[in-house]
Coordinates of C-alpha atoms in Angstrom, one line a residue:
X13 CA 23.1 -21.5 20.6
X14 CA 22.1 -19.4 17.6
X15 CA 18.5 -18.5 16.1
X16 CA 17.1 -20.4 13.7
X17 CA 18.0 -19.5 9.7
X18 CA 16.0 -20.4 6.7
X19 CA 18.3 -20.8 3.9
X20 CA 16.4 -22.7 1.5
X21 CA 14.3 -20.9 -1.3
X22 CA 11.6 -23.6 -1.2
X23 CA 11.2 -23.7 2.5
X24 CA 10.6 -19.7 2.0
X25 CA 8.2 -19.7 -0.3
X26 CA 6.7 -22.0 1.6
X27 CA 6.7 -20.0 4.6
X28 CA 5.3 -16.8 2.7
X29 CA 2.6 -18.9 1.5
X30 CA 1.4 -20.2 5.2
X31 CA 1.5 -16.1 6.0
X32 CA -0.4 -15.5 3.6
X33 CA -3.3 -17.5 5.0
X34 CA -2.5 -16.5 8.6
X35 CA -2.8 -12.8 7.6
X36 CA -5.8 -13.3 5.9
X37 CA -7.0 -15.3 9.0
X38 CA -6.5 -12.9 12.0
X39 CA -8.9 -10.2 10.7
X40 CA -11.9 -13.0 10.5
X41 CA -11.0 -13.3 13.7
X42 CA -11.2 -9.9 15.2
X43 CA -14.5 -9.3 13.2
X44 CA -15.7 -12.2 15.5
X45 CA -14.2 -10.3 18.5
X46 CA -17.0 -7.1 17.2
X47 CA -19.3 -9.4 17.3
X48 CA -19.9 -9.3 21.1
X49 CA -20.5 -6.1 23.5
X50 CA -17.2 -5.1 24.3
X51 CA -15.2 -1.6 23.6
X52 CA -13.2 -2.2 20.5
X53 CA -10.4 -0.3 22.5
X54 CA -10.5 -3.1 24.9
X55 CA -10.1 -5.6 22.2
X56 CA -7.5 -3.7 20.1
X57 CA -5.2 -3.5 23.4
X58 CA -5.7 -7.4 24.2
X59 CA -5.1 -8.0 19.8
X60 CA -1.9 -5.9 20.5
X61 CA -0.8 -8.0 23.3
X62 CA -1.4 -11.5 22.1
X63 CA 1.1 -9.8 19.2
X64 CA 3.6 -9.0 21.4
X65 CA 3.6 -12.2 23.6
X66 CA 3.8 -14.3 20.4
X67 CA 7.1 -12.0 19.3
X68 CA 8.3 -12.8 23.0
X69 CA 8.2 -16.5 22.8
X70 CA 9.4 -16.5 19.2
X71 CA 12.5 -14.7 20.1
X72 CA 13.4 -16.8 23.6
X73 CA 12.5 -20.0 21.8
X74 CA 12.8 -20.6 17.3
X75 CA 15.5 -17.1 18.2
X76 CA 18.2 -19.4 20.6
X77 CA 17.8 -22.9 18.2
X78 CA 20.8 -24.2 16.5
X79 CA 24.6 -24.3 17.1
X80 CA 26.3 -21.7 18.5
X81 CA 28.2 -18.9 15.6
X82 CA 29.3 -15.4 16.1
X83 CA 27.9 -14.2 12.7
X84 CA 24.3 -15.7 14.2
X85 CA 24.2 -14.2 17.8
X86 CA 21.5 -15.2 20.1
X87 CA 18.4 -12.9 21.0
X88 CA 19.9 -11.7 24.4
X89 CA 23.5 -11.7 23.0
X90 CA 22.0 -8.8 20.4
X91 CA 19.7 -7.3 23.7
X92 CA 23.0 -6.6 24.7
X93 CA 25.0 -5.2 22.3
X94 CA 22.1 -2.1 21.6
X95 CA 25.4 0.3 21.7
X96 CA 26.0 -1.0 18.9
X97 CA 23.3 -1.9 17.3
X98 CA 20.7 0.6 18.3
X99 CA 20.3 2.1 14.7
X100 CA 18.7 -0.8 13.6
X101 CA 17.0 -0.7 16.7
X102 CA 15.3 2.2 16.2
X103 CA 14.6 1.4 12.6
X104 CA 12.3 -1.7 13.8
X105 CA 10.9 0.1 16.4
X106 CA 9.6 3.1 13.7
X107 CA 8.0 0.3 11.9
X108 CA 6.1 -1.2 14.7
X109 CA 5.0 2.3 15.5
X110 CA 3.9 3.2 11.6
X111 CA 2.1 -0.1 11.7
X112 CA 0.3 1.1 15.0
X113 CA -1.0 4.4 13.3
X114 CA -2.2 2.9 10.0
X115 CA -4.5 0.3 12.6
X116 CA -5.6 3.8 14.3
X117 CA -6.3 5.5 10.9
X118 CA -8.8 2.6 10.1
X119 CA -10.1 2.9 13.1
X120 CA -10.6 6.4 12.5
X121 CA -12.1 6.0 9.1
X122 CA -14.4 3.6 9.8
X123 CA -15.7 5.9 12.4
X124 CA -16.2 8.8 10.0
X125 CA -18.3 6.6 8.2
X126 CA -16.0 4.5 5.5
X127 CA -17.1 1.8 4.4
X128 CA -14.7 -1.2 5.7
X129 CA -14.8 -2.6 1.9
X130 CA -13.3 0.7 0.3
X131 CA -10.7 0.9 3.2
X132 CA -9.0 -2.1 3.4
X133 CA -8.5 -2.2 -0.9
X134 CA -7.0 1.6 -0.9
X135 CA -4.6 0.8 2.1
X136 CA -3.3 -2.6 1.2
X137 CA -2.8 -1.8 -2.4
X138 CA -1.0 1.6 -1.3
X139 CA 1.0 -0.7 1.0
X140 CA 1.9 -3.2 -1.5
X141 CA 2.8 0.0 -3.7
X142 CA 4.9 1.6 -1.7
X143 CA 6.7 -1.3 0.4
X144 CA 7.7 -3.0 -3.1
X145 CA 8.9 0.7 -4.4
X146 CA 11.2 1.2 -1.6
X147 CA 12.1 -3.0 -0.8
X148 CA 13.0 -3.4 -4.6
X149 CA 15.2 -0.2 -4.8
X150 CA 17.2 -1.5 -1.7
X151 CA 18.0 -4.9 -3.3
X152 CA 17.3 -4.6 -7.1
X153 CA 19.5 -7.2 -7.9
X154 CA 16.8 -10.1 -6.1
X155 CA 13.6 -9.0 -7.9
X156 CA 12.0 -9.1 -11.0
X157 CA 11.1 -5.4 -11.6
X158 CA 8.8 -6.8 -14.6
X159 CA 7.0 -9.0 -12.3
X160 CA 6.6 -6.6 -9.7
X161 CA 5.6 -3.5 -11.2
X162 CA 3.2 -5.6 -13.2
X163 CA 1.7 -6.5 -10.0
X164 CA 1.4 -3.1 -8.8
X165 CA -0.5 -1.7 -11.5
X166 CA -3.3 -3.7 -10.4
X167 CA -3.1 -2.7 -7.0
X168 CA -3.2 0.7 -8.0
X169 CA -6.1 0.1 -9.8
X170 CA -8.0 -1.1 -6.9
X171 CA -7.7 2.5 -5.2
X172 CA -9.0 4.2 -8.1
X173 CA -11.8 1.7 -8.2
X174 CA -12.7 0.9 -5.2
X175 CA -12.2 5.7 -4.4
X176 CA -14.6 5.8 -6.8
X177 CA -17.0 3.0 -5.5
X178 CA -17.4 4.2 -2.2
X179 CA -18.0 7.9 -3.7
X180 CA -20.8 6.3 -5.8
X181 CA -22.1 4.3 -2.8
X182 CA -22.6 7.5 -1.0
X183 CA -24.3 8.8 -3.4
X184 CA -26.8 6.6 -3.8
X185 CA -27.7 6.9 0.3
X186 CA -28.0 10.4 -0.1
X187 CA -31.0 9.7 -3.1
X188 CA -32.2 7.2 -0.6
X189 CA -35.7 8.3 1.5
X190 CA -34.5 7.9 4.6
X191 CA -31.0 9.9 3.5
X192 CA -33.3 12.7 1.3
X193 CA -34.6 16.0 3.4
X194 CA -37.4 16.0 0.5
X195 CA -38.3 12.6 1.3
X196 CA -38.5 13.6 5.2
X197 CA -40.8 16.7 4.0
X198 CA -42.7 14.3 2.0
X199 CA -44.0 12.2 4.9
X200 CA -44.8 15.6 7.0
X201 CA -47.3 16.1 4.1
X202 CA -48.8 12.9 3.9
X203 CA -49.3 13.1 7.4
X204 CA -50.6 16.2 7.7
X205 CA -53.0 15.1 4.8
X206 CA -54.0 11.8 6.9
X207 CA -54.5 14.7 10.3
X208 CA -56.7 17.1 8.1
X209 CA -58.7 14.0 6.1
X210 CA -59.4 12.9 9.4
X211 CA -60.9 16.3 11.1
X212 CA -59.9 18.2 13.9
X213 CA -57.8 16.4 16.7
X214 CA -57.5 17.3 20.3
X215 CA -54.7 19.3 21.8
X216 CA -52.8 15.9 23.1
X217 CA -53.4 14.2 19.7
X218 CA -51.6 17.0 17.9
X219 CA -48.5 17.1 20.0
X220 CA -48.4 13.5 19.6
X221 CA -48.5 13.8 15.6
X222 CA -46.0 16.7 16.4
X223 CA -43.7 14.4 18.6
X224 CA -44.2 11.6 16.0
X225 CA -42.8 13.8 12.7
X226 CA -40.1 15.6 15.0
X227 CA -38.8 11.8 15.9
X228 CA -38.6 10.7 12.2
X229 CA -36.1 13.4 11.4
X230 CA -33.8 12.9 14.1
X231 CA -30.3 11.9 12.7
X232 CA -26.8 12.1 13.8
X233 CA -23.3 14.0 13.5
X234 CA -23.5 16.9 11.3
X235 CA -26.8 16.3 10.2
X236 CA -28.6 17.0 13.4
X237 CA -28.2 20.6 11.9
X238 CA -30.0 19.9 8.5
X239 CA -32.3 17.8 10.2
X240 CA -33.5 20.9 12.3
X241 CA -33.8 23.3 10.1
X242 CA -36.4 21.0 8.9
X243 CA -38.8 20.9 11.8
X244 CA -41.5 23.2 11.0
X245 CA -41.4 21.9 6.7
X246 CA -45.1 20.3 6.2
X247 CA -47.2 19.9 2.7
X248 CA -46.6 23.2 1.6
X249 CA -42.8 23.6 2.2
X250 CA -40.8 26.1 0.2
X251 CA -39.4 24.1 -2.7
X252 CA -36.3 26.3 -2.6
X253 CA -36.1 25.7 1.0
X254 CA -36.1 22.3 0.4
X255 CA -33.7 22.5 -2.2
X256 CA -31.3 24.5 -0.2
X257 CA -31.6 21.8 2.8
X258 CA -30.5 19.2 -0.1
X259 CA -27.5 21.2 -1.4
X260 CA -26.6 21.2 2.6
X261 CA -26.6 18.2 3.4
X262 CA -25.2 16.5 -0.3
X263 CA -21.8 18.7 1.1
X264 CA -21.6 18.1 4.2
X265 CA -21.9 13.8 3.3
X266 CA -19.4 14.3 0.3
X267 CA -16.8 16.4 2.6
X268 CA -17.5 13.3 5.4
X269 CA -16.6 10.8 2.2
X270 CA -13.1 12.6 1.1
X271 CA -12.0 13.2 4.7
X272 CA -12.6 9.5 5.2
X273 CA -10.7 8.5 2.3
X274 CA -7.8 10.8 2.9
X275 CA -7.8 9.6 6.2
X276 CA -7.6 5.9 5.0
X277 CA -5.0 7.1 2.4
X278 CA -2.9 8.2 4.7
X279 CA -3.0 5.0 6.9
X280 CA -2.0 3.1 3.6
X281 CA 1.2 5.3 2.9
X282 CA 2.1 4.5 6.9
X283 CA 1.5 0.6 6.0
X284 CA 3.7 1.1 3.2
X285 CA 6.8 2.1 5.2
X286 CA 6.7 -0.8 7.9
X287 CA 8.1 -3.2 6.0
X288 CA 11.1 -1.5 4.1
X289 CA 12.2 0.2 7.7
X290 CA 12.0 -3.6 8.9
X291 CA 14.4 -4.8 5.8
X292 CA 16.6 -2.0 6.5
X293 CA 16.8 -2.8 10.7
X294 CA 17.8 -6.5 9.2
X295 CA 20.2 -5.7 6.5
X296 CA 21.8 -2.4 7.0
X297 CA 21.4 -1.3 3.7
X298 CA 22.8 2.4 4.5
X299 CA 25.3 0.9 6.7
X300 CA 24.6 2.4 10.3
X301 CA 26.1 -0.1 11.9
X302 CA 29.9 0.2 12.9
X303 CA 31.7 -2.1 11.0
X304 CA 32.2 -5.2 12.9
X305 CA 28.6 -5.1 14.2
X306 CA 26.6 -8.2 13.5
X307 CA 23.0 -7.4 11.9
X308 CA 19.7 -7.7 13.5
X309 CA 18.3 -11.5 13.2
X310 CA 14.7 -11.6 11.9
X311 CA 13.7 -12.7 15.5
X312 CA 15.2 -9.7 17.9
X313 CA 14.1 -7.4 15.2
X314 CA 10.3 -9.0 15.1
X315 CA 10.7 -8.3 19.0
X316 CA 11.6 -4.7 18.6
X317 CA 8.7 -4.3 16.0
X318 CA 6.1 -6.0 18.4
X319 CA 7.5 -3.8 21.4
X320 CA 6.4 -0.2 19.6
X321 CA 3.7 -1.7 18.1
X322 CA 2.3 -3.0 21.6
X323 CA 3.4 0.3 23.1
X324 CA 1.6 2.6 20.8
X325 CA -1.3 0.6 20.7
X326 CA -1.7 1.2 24.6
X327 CA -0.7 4.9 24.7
X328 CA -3.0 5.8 21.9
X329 CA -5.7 3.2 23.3
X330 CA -5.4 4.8 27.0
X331 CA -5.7 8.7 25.0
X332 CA -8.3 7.8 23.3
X333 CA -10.7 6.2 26.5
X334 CA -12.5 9.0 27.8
X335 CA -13.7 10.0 24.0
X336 CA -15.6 8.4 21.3
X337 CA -19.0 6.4 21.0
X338 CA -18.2 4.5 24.4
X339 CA -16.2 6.4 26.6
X340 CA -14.0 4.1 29.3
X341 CA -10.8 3.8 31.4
X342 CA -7.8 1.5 32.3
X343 CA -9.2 -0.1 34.8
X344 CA -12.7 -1.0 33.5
X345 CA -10.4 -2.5 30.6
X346 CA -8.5 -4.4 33.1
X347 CA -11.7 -5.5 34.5
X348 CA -13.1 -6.3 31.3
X349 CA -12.9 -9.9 30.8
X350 CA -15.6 -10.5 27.6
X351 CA -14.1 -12.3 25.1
X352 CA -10.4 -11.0 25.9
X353 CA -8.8 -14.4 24.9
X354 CA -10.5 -14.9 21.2
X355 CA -8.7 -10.9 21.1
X356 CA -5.6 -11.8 22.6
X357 CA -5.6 -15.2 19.9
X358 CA -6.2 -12.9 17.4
X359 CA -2.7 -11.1 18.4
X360 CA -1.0 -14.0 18.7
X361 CA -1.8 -15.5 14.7
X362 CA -1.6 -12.4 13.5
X363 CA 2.0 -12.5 15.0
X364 CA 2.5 -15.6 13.7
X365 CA 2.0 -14.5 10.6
X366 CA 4.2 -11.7 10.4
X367 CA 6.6 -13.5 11.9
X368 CA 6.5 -15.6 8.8
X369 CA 6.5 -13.3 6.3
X370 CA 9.7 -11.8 8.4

């Protein structure tokens, strides 16, 4: 037997077109999976199985179809042959594993407080960007370098854009009341107006007014700090005091916005490289392999690319347990059952769809 080829340009685009609706599928699904109570490490890990499984089956069933041929090995004739073939081995498996850190630098991101909106636009268009770039200088003569570039201008255009929208967007929380230490010094002053309109209180009302205005300013991260310098600001507050809180905090919220975006950035260059070190495992386009050496099929390399991707996705999952918002361990994700097969769904279409687009 031999894997199954796709030799026809129709049935290709064809196949590109059903990716594209499976990729744009999966991540509905996983923002379902958020909906519910459970660690978002615990779903990432079952998302990164149902990946893996789905490149498993692909590879022992659609990877052994077809007559037999020695230019189209099977997926365990290629399994092995990895003394031979271990270059583009290791080529697939450095995709799988650049894929894996550009999910953790969302994750990251998104935790630093960038907006989902601004992150997916900067990392798919660098993506597109840089995975054309490289894809198109390995096989010029099969593009249209009018057509792509084209493209990419636009997708460049969404960074700037949407870089730009999420430093605006910030800007107007910080001018919010809730986001402004002048507004929080405002309401001291109205209530301490109300307290003294109102005539002298006992001891226990005063701590409770005291408690009350001490609660509103409570915040989190880095602005715990601002927010405590603030505690004893009433009616007549220092205006340059005031201002000085406002400069404090205004820097510490724009530093949080470019850390998040270089974070994302950075996540978007690692997307970009996936694909081209995938083309490369297939092809050989520097000619690693010793001659003689049958290249990669689409399906063992899909299998190598799910491997590191699964693998990462559990060693940085497993480091990353005993920090963050909700602290865990292995075996309270073992135990966790919530919602693990919508997750592990999610894994499998998203695999689908790569495999696809593969």
């Amino acid at each position: 037997t031999m894997p199954l080829v796709v030799t026809s340009p129709a049935v290709g685009i064809a196949l590109l077109l059903g990716a594209l609706v499976i990729l744009g599928t999966w991540p509905a699904m996983m923002d379902i999976c958020t909906l519910y109570k459970r660690n978002d490490i615990h779903t990432f890990l079952d998302y990164a199985t149902g990946d893996f499984a789905f490149a498993v089956i692909a590879a022992l069933t659609l990877g052994s179809l077809g007559a037999a041929s020695p230019d189209n090995p099977t997926f365990f004739t290629q399994l092995g042959d990895m003394g031979r073939n271990w270059p583009s081995v290791i080529s697939t498996l450095a995709g799988g594993a650049l894929l894996m850190f550009g999910n953790l630098t969302l994750q990251i991101a998104l935790t630093m407080g960038t907006s989902l909106g601004v992150i997916l636009p900067i990392q798919g268009a660098l993506c597109v960007i840089i995975s054309t770039t490289i894809n198109y200088s390995l096989s010029p003569e099969n593009n249209d370098a009018t057509l792509l570039f084209s493209g990419m201008f636009f997708f460049l255009l969404a960074i700037v854009l949407s870089s730009l929208a999420e430093v605006k967007y910030k800007g107007y929380l910080r001018r919010m009341n809730r986001e402004h230490p002048k507004g929080i010094a405002v309401r001291r002053a109205e209530r301490k107006a109300q307290h003294d309109s109102a005539g002298p209180a006992s001891d226990g009302e005063d701590e409770e007014v005291e408690s009350a205005s001490e609660t509103d300013s409570v915040s989190s991260g880095n602005e715990d700090a601002t927010e405590a310098s603030l505690a004893d600001i009433t009616g007549d507050t220092d205006a340059e005091v005031v201002e000085q809180a406002v400069e404090k905090r205004a820097t510490l919220q724009s530093n949080k916005v470019v850390k998040g975006l270089l974070v994302a950035s950075s996540g978007g260059v690692a997307f970009g490289f996936f694909s081209p070190l995938f083309n490369i495992g297939v092809n050989d386009h520097f000619h690693w392999l010793p001659e003689g050496t049958v290249h990669l099929t689409g399906w063992t390399a899909n299998f190598f690319f799910a491997l590191s991707f699964w693998f990462w996705a559990h060693v940085t999952g497993v480091a990353r347990m005993s920090g963050g918002p909700k602290p865990t361990d292995f075996g309270a994700y073992v135990k966790d059952g919530n919602k693990r097969g919508l997750a592990f769904a999610t894994g499998v279409v998203c695999g689908f769809g790569n495999t696809l687009q593969f």
